[in-house]
mmCIF file of C-alpha atoms in Angstrom:
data_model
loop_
_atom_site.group_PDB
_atom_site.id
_atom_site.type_symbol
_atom_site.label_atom_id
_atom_site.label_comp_id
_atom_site.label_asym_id
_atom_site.label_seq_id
_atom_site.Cartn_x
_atom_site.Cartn_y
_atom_site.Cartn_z
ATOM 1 C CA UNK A 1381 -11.730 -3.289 17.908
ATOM 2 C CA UNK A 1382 -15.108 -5.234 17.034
ATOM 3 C CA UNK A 1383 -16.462 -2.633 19.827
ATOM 4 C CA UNK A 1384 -15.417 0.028 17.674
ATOM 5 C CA UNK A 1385 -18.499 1.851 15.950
ATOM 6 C CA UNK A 1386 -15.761 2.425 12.809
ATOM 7 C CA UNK A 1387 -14.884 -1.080 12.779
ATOM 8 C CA UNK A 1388 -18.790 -2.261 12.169
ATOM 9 C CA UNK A 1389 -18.911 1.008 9.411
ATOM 10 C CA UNK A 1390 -15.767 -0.924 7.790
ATOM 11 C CA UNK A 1391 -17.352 -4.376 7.810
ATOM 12 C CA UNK A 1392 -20.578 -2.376 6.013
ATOM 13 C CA UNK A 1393 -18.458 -0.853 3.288
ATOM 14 C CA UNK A 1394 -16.927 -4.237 2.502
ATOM 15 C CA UNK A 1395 -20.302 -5.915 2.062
ATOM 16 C CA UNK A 1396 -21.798 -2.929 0.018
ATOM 17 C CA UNK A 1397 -18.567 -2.493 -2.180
ATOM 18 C CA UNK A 1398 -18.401 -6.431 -2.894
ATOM 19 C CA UNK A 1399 -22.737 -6.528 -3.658
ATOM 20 C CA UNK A 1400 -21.909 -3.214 -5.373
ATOM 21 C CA UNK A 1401 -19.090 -4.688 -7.557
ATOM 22 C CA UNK A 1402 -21.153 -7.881 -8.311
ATOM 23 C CA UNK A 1403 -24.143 -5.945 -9.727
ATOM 24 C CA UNK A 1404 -22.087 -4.155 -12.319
ATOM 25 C CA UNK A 1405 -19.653 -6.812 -13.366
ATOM 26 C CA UNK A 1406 -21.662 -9.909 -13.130
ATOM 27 C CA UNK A 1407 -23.528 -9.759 -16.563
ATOM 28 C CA UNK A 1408 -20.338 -8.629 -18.165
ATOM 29 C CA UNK A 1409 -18.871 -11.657 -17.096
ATOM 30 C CA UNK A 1410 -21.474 -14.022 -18.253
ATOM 31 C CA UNK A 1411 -20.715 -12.690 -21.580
ATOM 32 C CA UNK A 1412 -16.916 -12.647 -21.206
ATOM 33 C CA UNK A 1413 -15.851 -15.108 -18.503
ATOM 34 C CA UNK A 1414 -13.648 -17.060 -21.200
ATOM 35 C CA UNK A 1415 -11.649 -14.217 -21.856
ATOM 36 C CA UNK A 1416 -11.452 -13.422 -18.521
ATOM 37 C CA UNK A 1417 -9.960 -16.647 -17.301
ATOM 38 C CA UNK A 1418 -7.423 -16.111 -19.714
ATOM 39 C CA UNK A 1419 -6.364 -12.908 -18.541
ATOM 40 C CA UNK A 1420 -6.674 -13.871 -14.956
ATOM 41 C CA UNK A 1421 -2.352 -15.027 -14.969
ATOM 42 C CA UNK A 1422 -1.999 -11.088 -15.515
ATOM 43 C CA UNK A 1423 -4.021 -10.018 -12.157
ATOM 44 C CA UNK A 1424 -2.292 -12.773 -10.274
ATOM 45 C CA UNK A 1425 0.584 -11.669 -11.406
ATOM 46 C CA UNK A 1426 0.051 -8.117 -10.435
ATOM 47 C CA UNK A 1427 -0.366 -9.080 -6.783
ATOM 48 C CA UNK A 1428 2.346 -11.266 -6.592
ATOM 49 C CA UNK A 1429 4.757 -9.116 -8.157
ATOM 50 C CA UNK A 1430 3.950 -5.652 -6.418
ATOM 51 C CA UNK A 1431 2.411 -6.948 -3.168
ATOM 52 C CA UNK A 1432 6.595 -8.823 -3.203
ATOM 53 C CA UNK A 1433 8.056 -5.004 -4.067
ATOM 54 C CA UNK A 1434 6.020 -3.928 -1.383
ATOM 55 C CA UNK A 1435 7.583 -6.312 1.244
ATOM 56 C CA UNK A 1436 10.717 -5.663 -0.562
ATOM 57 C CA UNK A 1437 10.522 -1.501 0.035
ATOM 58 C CA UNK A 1438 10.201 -2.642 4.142
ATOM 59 C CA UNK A 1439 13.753 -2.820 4.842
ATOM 60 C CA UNK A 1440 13.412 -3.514 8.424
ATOM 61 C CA UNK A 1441 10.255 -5.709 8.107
ATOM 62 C CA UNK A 1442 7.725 -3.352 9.749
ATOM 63 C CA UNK A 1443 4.918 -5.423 8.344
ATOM 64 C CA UNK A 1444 5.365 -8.550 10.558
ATOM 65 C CA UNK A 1445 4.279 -6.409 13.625
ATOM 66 C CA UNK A 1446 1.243 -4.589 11.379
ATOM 67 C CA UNK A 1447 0.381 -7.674 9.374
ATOM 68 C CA UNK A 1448 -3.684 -8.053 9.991
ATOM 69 C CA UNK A 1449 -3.571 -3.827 9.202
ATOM 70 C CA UNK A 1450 -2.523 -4.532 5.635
ATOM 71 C CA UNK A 1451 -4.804 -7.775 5.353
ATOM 72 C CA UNK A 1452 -7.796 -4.945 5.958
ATOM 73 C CA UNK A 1453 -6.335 -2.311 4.232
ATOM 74 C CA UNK A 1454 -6.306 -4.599 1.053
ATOM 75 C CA UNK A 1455 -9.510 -5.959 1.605
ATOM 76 C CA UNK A 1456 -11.230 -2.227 1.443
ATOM 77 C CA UNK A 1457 -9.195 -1.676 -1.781
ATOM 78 C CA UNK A 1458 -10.490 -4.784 -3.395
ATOM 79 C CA UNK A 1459 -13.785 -5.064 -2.143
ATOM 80 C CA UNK A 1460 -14.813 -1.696 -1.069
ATOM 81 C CA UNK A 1461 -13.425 0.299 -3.552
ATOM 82 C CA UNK A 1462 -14.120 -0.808 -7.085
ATOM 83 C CA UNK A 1463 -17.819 -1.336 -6.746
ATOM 84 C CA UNK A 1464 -18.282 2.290 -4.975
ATOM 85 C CA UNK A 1465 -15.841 3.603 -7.703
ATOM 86 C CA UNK A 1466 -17.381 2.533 -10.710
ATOM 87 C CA UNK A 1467 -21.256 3.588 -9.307
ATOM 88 C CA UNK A 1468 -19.812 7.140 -8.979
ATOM 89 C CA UNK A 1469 -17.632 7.309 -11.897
ATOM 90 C CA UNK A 1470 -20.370 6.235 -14.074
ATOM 91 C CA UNK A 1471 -22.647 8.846 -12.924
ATOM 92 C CA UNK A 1472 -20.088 11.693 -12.948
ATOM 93 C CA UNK A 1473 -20.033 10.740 -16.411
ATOM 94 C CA UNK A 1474 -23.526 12.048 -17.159
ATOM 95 C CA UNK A 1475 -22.411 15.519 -15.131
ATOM 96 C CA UNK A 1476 -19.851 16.240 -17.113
ATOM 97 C CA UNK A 1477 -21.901 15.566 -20.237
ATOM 98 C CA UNK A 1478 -24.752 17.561 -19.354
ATOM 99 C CA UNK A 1479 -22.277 20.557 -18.316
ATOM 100 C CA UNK A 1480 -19.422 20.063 -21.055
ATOM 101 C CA UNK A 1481 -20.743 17.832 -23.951
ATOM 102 C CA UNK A 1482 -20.055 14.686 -24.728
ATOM 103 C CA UNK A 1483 -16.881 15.361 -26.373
ATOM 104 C CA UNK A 1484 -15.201 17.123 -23.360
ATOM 105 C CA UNK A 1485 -16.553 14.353 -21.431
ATOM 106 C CA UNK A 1486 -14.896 11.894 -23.483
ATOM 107 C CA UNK A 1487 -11.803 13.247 -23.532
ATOM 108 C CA UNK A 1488 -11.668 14.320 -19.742
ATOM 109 C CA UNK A 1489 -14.165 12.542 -17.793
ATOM 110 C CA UNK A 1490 -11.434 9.720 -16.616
ATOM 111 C CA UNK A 1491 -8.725 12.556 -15.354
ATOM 112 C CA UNK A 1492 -11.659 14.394 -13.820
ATOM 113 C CA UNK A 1493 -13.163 12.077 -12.323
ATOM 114 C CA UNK A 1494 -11.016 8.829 -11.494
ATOM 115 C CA UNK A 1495 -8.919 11.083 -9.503
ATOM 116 C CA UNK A 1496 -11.229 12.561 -6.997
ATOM 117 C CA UNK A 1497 -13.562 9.694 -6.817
ATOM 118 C CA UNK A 1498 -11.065 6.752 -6.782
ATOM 119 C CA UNK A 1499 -8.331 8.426 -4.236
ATOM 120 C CA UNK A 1500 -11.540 9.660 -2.093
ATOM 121 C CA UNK A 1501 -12.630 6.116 -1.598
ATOM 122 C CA UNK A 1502 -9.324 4.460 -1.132
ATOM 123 C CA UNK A 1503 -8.124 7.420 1.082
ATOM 124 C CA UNK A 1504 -11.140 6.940 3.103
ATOM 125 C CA UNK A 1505 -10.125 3.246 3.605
ATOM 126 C CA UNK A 1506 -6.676 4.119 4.426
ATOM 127 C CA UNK A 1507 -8.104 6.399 6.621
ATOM 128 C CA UNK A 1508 -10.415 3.732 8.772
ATOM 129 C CA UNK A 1509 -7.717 1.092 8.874
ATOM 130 C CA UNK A 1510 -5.292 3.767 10.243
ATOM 131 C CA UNK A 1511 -7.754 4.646 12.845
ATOM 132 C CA UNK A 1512 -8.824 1.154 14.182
ATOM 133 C CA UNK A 1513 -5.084 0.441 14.059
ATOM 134 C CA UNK A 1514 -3.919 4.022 15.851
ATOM 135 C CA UNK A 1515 -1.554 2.710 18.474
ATOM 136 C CA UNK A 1516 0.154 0.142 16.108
ATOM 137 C CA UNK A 1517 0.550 2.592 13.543
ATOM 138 C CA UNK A 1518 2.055 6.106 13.241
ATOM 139 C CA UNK A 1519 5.414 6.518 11.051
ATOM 140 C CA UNK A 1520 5.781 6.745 7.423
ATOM 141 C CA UNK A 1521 6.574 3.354 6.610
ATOM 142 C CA UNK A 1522 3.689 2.321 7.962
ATOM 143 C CA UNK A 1523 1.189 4.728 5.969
ATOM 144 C CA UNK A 1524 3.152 3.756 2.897
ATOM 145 C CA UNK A 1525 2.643 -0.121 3.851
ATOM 146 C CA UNK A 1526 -1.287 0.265 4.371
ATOM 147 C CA UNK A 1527 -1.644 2.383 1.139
ATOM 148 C CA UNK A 1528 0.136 0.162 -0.585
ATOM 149 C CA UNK A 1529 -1.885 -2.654 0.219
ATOM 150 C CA UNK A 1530 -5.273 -0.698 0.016
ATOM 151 C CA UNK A 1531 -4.219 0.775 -3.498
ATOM 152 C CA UNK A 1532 -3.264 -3.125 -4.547
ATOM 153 C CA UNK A 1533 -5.913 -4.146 -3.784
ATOM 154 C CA UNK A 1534 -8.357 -1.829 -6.027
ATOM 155 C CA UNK A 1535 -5.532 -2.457 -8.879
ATOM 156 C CA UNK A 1536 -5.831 -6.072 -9.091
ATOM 157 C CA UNK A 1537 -9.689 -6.065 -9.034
ATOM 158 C CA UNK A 1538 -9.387 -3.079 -11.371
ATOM 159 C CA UNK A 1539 -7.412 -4.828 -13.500
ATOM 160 C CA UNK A 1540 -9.532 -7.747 -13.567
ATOM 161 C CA UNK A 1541 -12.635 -5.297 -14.661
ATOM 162 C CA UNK A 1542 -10.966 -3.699 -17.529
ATOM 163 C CA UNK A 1543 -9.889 -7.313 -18.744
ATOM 164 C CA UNK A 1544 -13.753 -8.756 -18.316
ATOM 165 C CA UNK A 1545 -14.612 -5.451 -20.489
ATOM 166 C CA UNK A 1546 -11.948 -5.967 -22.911
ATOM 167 C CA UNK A 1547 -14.180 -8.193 -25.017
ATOM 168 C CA UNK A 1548 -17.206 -5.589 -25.243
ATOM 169 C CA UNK A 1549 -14.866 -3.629 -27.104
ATOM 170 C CA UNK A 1550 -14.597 -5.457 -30.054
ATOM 171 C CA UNK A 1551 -17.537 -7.376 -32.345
ATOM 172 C CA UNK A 1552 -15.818 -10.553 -32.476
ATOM 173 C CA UNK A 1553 -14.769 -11.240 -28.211
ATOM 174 C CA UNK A 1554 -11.331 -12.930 -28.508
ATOM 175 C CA UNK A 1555 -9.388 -13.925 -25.380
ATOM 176 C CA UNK A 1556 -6.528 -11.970 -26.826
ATOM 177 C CA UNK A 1557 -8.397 -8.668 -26.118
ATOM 178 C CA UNK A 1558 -7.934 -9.952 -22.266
ATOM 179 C CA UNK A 1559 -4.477 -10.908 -22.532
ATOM 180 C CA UNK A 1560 -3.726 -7.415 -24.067
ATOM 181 C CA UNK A 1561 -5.223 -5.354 -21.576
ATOM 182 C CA UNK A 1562 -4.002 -7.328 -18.742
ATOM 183 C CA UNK A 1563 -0.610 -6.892 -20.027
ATOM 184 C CA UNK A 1564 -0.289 -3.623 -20.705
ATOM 185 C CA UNK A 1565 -1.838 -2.686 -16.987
ATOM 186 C CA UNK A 1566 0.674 -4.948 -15.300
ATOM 187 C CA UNK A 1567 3.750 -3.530 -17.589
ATOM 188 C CA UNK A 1568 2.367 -0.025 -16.297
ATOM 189 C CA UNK A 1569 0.872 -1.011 -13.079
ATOM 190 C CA UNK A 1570 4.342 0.175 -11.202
ATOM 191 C CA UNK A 1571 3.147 3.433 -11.510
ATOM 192 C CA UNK A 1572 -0.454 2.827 -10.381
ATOM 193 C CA UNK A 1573 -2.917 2.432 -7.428
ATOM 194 C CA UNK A 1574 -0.579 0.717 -5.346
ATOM 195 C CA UNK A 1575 2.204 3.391 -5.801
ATOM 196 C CA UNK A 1576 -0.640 6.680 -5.429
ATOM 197 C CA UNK A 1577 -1.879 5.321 -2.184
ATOM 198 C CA UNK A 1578 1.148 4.654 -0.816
ATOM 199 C CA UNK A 1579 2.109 7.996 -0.834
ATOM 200 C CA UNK A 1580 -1.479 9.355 0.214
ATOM 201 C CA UNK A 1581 -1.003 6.648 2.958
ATOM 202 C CA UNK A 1582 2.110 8.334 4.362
ATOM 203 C CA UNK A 1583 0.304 11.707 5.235
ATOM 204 C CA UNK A 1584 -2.905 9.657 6.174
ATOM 205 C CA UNK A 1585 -1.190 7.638 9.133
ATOM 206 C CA UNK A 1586 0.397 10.188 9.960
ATOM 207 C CA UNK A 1587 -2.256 12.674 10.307
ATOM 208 C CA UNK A 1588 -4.384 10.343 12.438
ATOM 209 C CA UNK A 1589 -2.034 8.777 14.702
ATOM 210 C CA UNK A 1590 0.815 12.111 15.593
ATOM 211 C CA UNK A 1591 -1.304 13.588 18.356
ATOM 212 C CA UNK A 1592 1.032 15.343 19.638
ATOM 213 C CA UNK A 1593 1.819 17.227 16.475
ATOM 214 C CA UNK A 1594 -0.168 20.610 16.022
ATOM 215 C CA UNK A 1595 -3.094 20.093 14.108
ATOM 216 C CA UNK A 1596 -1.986 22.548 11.281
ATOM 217 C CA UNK A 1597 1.091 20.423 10.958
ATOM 218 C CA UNK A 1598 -0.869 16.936 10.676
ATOM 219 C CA UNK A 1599 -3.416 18.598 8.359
ATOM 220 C CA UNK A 1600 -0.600 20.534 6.100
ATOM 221 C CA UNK A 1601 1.367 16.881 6.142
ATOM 222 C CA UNK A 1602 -1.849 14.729 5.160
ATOM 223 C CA UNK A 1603 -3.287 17.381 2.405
ATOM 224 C CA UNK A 1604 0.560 17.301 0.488
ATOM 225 C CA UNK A 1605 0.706 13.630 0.018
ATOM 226 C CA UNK A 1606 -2.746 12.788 -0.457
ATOM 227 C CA UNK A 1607 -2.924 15.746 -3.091
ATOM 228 C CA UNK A 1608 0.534 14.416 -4.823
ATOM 229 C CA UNK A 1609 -1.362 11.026 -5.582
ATOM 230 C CA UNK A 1610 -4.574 12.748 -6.770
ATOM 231 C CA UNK A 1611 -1.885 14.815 -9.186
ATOM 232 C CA UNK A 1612 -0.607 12.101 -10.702
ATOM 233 C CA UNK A 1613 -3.308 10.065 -11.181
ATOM 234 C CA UNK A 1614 -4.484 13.036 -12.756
ATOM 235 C CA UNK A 1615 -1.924 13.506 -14.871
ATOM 236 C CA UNK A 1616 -2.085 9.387 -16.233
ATOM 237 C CA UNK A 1617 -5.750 9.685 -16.928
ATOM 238 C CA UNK A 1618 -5.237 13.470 -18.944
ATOM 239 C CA UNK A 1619 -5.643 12.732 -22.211
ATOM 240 C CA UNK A 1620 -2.605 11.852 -24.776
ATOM 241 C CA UNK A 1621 -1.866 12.738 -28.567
ATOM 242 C CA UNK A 1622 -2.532 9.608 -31.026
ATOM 243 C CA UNK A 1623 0.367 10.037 -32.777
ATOM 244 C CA UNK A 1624 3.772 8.487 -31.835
ATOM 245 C CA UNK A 1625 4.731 11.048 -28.443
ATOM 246 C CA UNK A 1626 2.136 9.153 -26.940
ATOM 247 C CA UNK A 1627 4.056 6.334 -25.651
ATOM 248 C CA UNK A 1628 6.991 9.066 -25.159
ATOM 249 C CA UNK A 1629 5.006 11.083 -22.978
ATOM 250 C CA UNK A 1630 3.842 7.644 -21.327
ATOM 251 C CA UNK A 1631 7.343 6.573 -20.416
ATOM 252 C CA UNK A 1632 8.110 10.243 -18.960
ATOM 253 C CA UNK A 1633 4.860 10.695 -16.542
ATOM 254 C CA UNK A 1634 6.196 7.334 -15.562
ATOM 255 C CA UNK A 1635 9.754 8.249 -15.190
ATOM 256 C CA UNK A 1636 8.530 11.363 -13.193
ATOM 257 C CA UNK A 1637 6.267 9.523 -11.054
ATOM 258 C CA UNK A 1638 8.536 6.920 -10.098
ATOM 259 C CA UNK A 1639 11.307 9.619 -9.547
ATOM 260 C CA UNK A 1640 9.137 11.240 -7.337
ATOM 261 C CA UNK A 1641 8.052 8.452 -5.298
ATOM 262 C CA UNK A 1642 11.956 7.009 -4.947
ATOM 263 C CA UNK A 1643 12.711 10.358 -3.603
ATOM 264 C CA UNK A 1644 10.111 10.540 -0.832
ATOM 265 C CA UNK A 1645 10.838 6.641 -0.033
ATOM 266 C CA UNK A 1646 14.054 7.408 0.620
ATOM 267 C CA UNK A 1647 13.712 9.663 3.221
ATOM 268 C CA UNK A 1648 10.873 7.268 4.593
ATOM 269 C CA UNK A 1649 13.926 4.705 4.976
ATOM 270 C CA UNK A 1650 16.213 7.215 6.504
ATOM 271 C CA UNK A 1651 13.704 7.960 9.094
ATOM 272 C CA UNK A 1652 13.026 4.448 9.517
ATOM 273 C CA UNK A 1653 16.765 3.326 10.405
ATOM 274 C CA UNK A 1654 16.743 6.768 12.634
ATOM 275 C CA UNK A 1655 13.502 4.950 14.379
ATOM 276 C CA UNK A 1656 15.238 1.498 14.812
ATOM 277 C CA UNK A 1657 18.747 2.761 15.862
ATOM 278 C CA UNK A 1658 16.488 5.085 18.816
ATOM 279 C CA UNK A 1659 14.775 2.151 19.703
ATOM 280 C CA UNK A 1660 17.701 -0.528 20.136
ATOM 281 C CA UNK A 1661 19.921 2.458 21.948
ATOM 282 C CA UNK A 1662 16.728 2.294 24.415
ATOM 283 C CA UNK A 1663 16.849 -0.894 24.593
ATOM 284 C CA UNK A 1664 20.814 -1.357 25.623
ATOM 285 C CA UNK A 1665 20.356 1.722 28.108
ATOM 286 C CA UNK A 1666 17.963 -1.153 29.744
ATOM 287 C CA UNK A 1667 20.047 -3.532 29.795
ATOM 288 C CA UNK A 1668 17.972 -6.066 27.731
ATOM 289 C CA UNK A 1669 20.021 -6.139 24.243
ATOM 290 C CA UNK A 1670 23.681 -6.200 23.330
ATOM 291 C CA UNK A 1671 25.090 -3.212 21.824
ATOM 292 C CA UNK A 1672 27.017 -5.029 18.679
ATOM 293 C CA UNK A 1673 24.465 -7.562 17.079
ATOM 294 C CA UNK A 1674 21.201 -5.478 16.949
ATOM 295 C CA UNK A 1675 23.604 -2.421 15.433
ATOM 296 C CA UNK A 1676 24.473 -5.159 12.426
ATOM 297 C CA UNK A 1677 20.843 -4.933 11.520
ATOM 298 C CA UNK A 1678 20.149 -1.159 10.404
ATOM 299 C CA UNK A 1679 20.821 -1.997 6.282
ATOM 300 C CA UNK A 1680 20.919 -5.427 4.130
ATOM 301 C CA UNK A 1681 24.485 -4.574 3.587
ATOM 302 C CA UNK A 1682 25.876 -4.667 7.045
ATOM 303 C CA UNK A 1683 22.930 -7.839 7.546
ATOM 304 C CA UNK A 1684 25.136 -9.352 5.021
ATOM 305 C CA UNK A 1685 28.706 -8.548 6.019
ATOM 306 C CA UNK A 1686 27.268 -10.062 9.851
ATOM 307 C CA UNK A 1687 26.497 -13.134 8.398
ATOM 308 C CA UNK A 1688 29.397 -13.613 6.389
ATOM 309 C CA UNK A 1689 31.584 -12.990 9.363
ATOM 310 C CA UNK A 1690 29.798 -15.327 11.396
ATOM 311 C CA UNK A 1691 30.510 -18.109 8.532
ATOM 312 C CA UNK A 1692 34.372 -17.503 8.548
ATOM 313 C CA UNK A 1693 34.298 -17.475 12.555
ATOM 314 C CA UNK A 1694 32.112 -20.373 12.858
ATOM 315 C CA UNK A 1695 33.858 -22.741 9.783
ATOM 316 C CA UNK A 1696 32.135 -25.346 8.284
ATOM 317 C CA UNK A 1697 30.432 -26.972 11.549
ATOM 318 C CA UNK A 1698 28.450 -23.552 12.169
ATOM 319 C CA UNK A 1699 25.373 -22.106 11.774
ATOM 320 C CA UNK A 1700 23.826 -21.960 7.859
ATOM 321 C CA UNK A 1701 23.535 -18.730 6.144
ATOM 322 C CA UNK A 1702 19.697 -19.471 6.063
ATOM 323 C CA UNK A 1703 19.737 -19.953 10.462
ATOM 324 C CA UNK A 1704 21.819 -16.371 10.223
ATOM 325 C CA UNK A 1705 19.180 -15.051 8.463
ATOM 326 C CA UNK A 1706 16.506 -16.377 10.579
ATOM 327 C CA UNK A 1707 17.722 -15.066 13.687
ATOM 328 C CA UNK A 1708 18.701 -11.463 12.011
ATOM 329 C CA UNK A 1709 14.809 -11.385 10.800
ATOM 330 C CA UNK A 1710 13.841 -12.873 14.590
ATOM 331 C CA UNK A 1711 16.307 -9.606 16.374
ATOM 332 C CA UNK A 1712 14.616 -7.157 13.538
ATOM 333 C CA UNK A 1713 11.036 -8.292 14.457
ATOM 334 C CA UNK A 1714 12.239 -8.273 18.258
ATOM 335 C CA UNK A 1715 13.234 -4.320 17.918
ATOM 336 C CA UNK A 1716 10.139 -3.785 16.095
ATOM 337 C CA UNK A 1717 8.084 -5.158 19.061
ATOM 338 C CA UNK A 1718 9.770 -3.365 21.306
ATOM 339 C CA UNK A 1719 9.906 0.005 19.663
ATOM 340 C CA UNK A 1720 5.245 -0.556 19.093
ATOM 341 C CA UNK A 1721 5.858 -1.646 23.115
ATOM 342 C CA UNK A 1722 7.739 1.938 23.673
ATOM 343 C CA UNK A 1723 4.972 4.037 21.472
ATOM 344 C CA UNK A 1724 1.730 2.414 22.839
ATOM 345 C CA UNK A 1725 2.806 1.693 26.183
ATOM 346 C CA UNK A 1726 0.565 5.006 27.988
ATOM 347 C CA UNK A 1727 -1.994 3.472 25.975
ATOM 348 C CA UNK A 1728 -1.861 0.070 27.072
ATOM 349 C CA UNK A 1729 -3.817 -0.404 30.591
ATOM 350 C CA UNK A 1730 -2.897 -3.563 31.736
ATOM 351 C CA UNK A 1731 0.262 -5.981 31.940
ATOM 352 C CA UNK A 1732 -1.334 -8.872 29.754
ATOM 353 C CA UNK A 1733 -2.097 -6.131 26.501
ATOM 354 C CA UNK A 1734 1.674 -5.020 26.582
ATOM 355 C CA UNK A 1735 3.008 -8.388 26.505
ATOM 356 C CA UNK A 1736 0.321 -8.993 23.914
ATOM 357 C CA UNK A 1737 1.434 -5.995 21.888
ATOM 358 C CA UNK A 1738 5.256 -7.152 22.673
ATOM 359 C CA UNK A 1739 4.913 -10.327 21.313
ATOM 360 C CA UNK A 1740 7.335 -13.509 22.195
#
C-alpha cells in the first residue's frame, strides 16, 4: 500500500485537513476552550454511541476482517474533512452573496452548500480508502461500514466545532451554550454524517471494487446512493418555519430518513447472509467445515437458540454461554476469512499473502 501513489495523496490530505482545521478553530478556542471542555461528554458520546450502532448494524462481524479500512476511513472524516469543509463552505458563502444577496444566502447557503461540498469531500475519502483497500472490500456492507466510519468521523469533529462556536453566539459565553448545542446534535446525530455516508459508501465500494460489472451499472449504482445522501442532507440543511411545525417537520425528515436508510440496510443484510451461506456451502463442498455448526451462524436468533442447546446438552459442567459465544464470533470471523480468501485469491500472487489475507 505505502507504494501506492494514492496512499501518499491520502497521508497529504490528512496533514492539510488537520493544519487546515487548526487554523480556523484554534483562536476560537482560545476564546471558548471552557465551554468547550464542557461540551466535550457530548462528542464522546457521539462516537461511542454510533461508532457501537455501527458495529451493531454488522450482523456477521464483517469489520474484524476490514478493521485498519475503517481506522482510515475515520481518520479522513475527522481530519481531512472538516478543515477542507469549512475553507470551502466559507467561501461559497461570499458566491452566493454576491449572486443572490445576503438574505438568500442566509437562508440557503447551508442546504446549498454543505451538501455538495461536505459529501464531495467525504465521498472522496470513501472513495481513496475503498481503492487502497480494493481486494478486501467490495459488497455493501462493507461500503456502508467505511462510510459510516468516514461520516463519524467528520460528525464528531463537527460537532465539536459547532460547540467551540456556541459561545460566539451569545455576549455573555456560558458553558451552557456548549452543552446545548452538543445535545441537540447528538439527540439528532442518528440522522447525520455517519448515516449519509453510509449510504454514499454502499455505491462507492461498490463502484470501485465490481470489475466485472459493466461500467454503466457501477456508475448508475454509485451516482443513486451517493445522490440519496446529498438529498437528504439537503433536505436537513433547507430552511424551516419559526413557528411550532418546525420541530414537526424535524421529527418527519428524520422519520423519512431513517425509514429510508432501514429499508436499504435491510436488503444489505439479506445479501450479506446470501454471501455467508455461499461461502460456508464452498467451504463444506471442500471438505474443510461441518455442514451443521457454521449454518447456526447466519442470524443472532439461531446464534442464540445454538448456544442454548449446547447449555442443556452440555449441563452444568459445560462450556459458558460467554466460551459459546467466543467460538460462534471465532467460526463467523473464520467464514469471513475465507469468503476475502475466495474473492482476492486471482489477486493474491504468492502462498505467504493468501495465508496472510486468510488469517489464523
Amino acid at each position: 500500500m505505502r507504494r501506492s501513489p494514492v496512499f501518499w495523496v491520502y497521508c497529504a490530505a490528512l496533514l492539510a485537513g488537520a493544519f487546515g482545521l487548526l487554523y480556523q478553530l484554534l483562536p476560537v478556542l482560545v476564546l471558548t476552550w471552557r465551554d468547550s471542555l464542557a461540551g466535550a461528554p457530548f462528542v464522546v458520546l457521539t462516537f461511542v454511541v454510533f461508532g457501537g450502532l455501527l458495529i451493531h448494524l454488522d450482523r456477521l462481524r464483517a469489520h474484524v476482517w476490514i478493521g485498519r479500512a475503517l481506522v482510515m476511513g475515520f481518520l479522513w472524516g475527522a481530519l481531512a474533512g472538516p478543515g477542507i469543509a469549512m475553507w470551502a463552505n466559507d467561501h461559497n458563502l461570499e458566491v452566493i452573496k454576491n449572486l443572490a444577496g445576503d438574505a438568500f444566502a442566509i437562508n440557503w447557503q447551508a442546504a446549498i452548500s454543505a451538501p455538495i461540498v461536505e459529501e464531495a469531500i467525504k465521498g472522496l475519502g470513501v472513495f481513496t480508502v475503498a481503492w487502497l483497500w480494493r481486494t478486501l472490500l467490495w459488497r455493501p456492507i462493507h461500503g456502508l461500514l467505511l462510510g459510516g466510519f468516514t461520516g463519524l468521523g467528520f460528525q464528531v469533529v463537527e460537532n465539536a466545532t459547532y460547540e467551540a462556536n456556541a459561545g460566539l453566539q451569545s455576549a455573555q459565553p456560558a458553558a451552557t451554550d456548549a452543552i446545548l448545542v452538543g445535545a441537540l446534535r447528538f439527540v439528532t446525530g442518528i440522522t447525520s454524517h455517519w448515516m449519509l455516508t453510509a449510504l454514499a459508501g454502499i455505491g462507492i465500494v461498490q463502484a470501485v471494487a465490481r470489475s466485472e460489472w459493466p461500467m454503466a451499472k457501477r456508475v448508475r449504482v454509485f451516482v443513486m446512493f451517493y445522490l440519496l445522501g446529498v438529498l437528504f442532507h439537503f433536505l436537513w440543511d433547507s430552511p424551516q418555519p419559526q413557528d411550532g411545525l418546525a420541530i414537526v417537520i424535524l421529527i418527519l425528515r428524520m422519520a423519512a430518513a431513517l425509514l429510508i436508510f432501514a429499508l436499504i440496510y435491510s436488503s444489505v443484510v439479506r445479501g450479506e447472509r446470501r454471501w455467508f451461506r455461499s461461502t460456508i456451502a464452498t467451504a463444506v463442498e471442500r471438505g474443510i467445515a461441518p455442514a451443521e455448526e457454521p449454518a447456526m451462524l447466519i442470524t443472532r436468533r439461531t446464534r442464540r437458540m445454538a448456544r442454548t442447546a449446547a447449555r442443556q446438552a452440555f449441563g452444568p459442567g459445560g462450556p459458558t454461554r460467554r466460551d459459546l459465544l467466543r467460538r460462534q464470533y471465532r467460526l463467523i470471523d473464520w467464514v469471513q476469512g475465507f469468503g476475502t480468501y475466495l474473492h482476492a485469491a486471482s489477486r493474491v500472487d504468492t502462498p505467504v499473502k493468501a495465508m496472510r489475507l486468510l488469517g489464523p
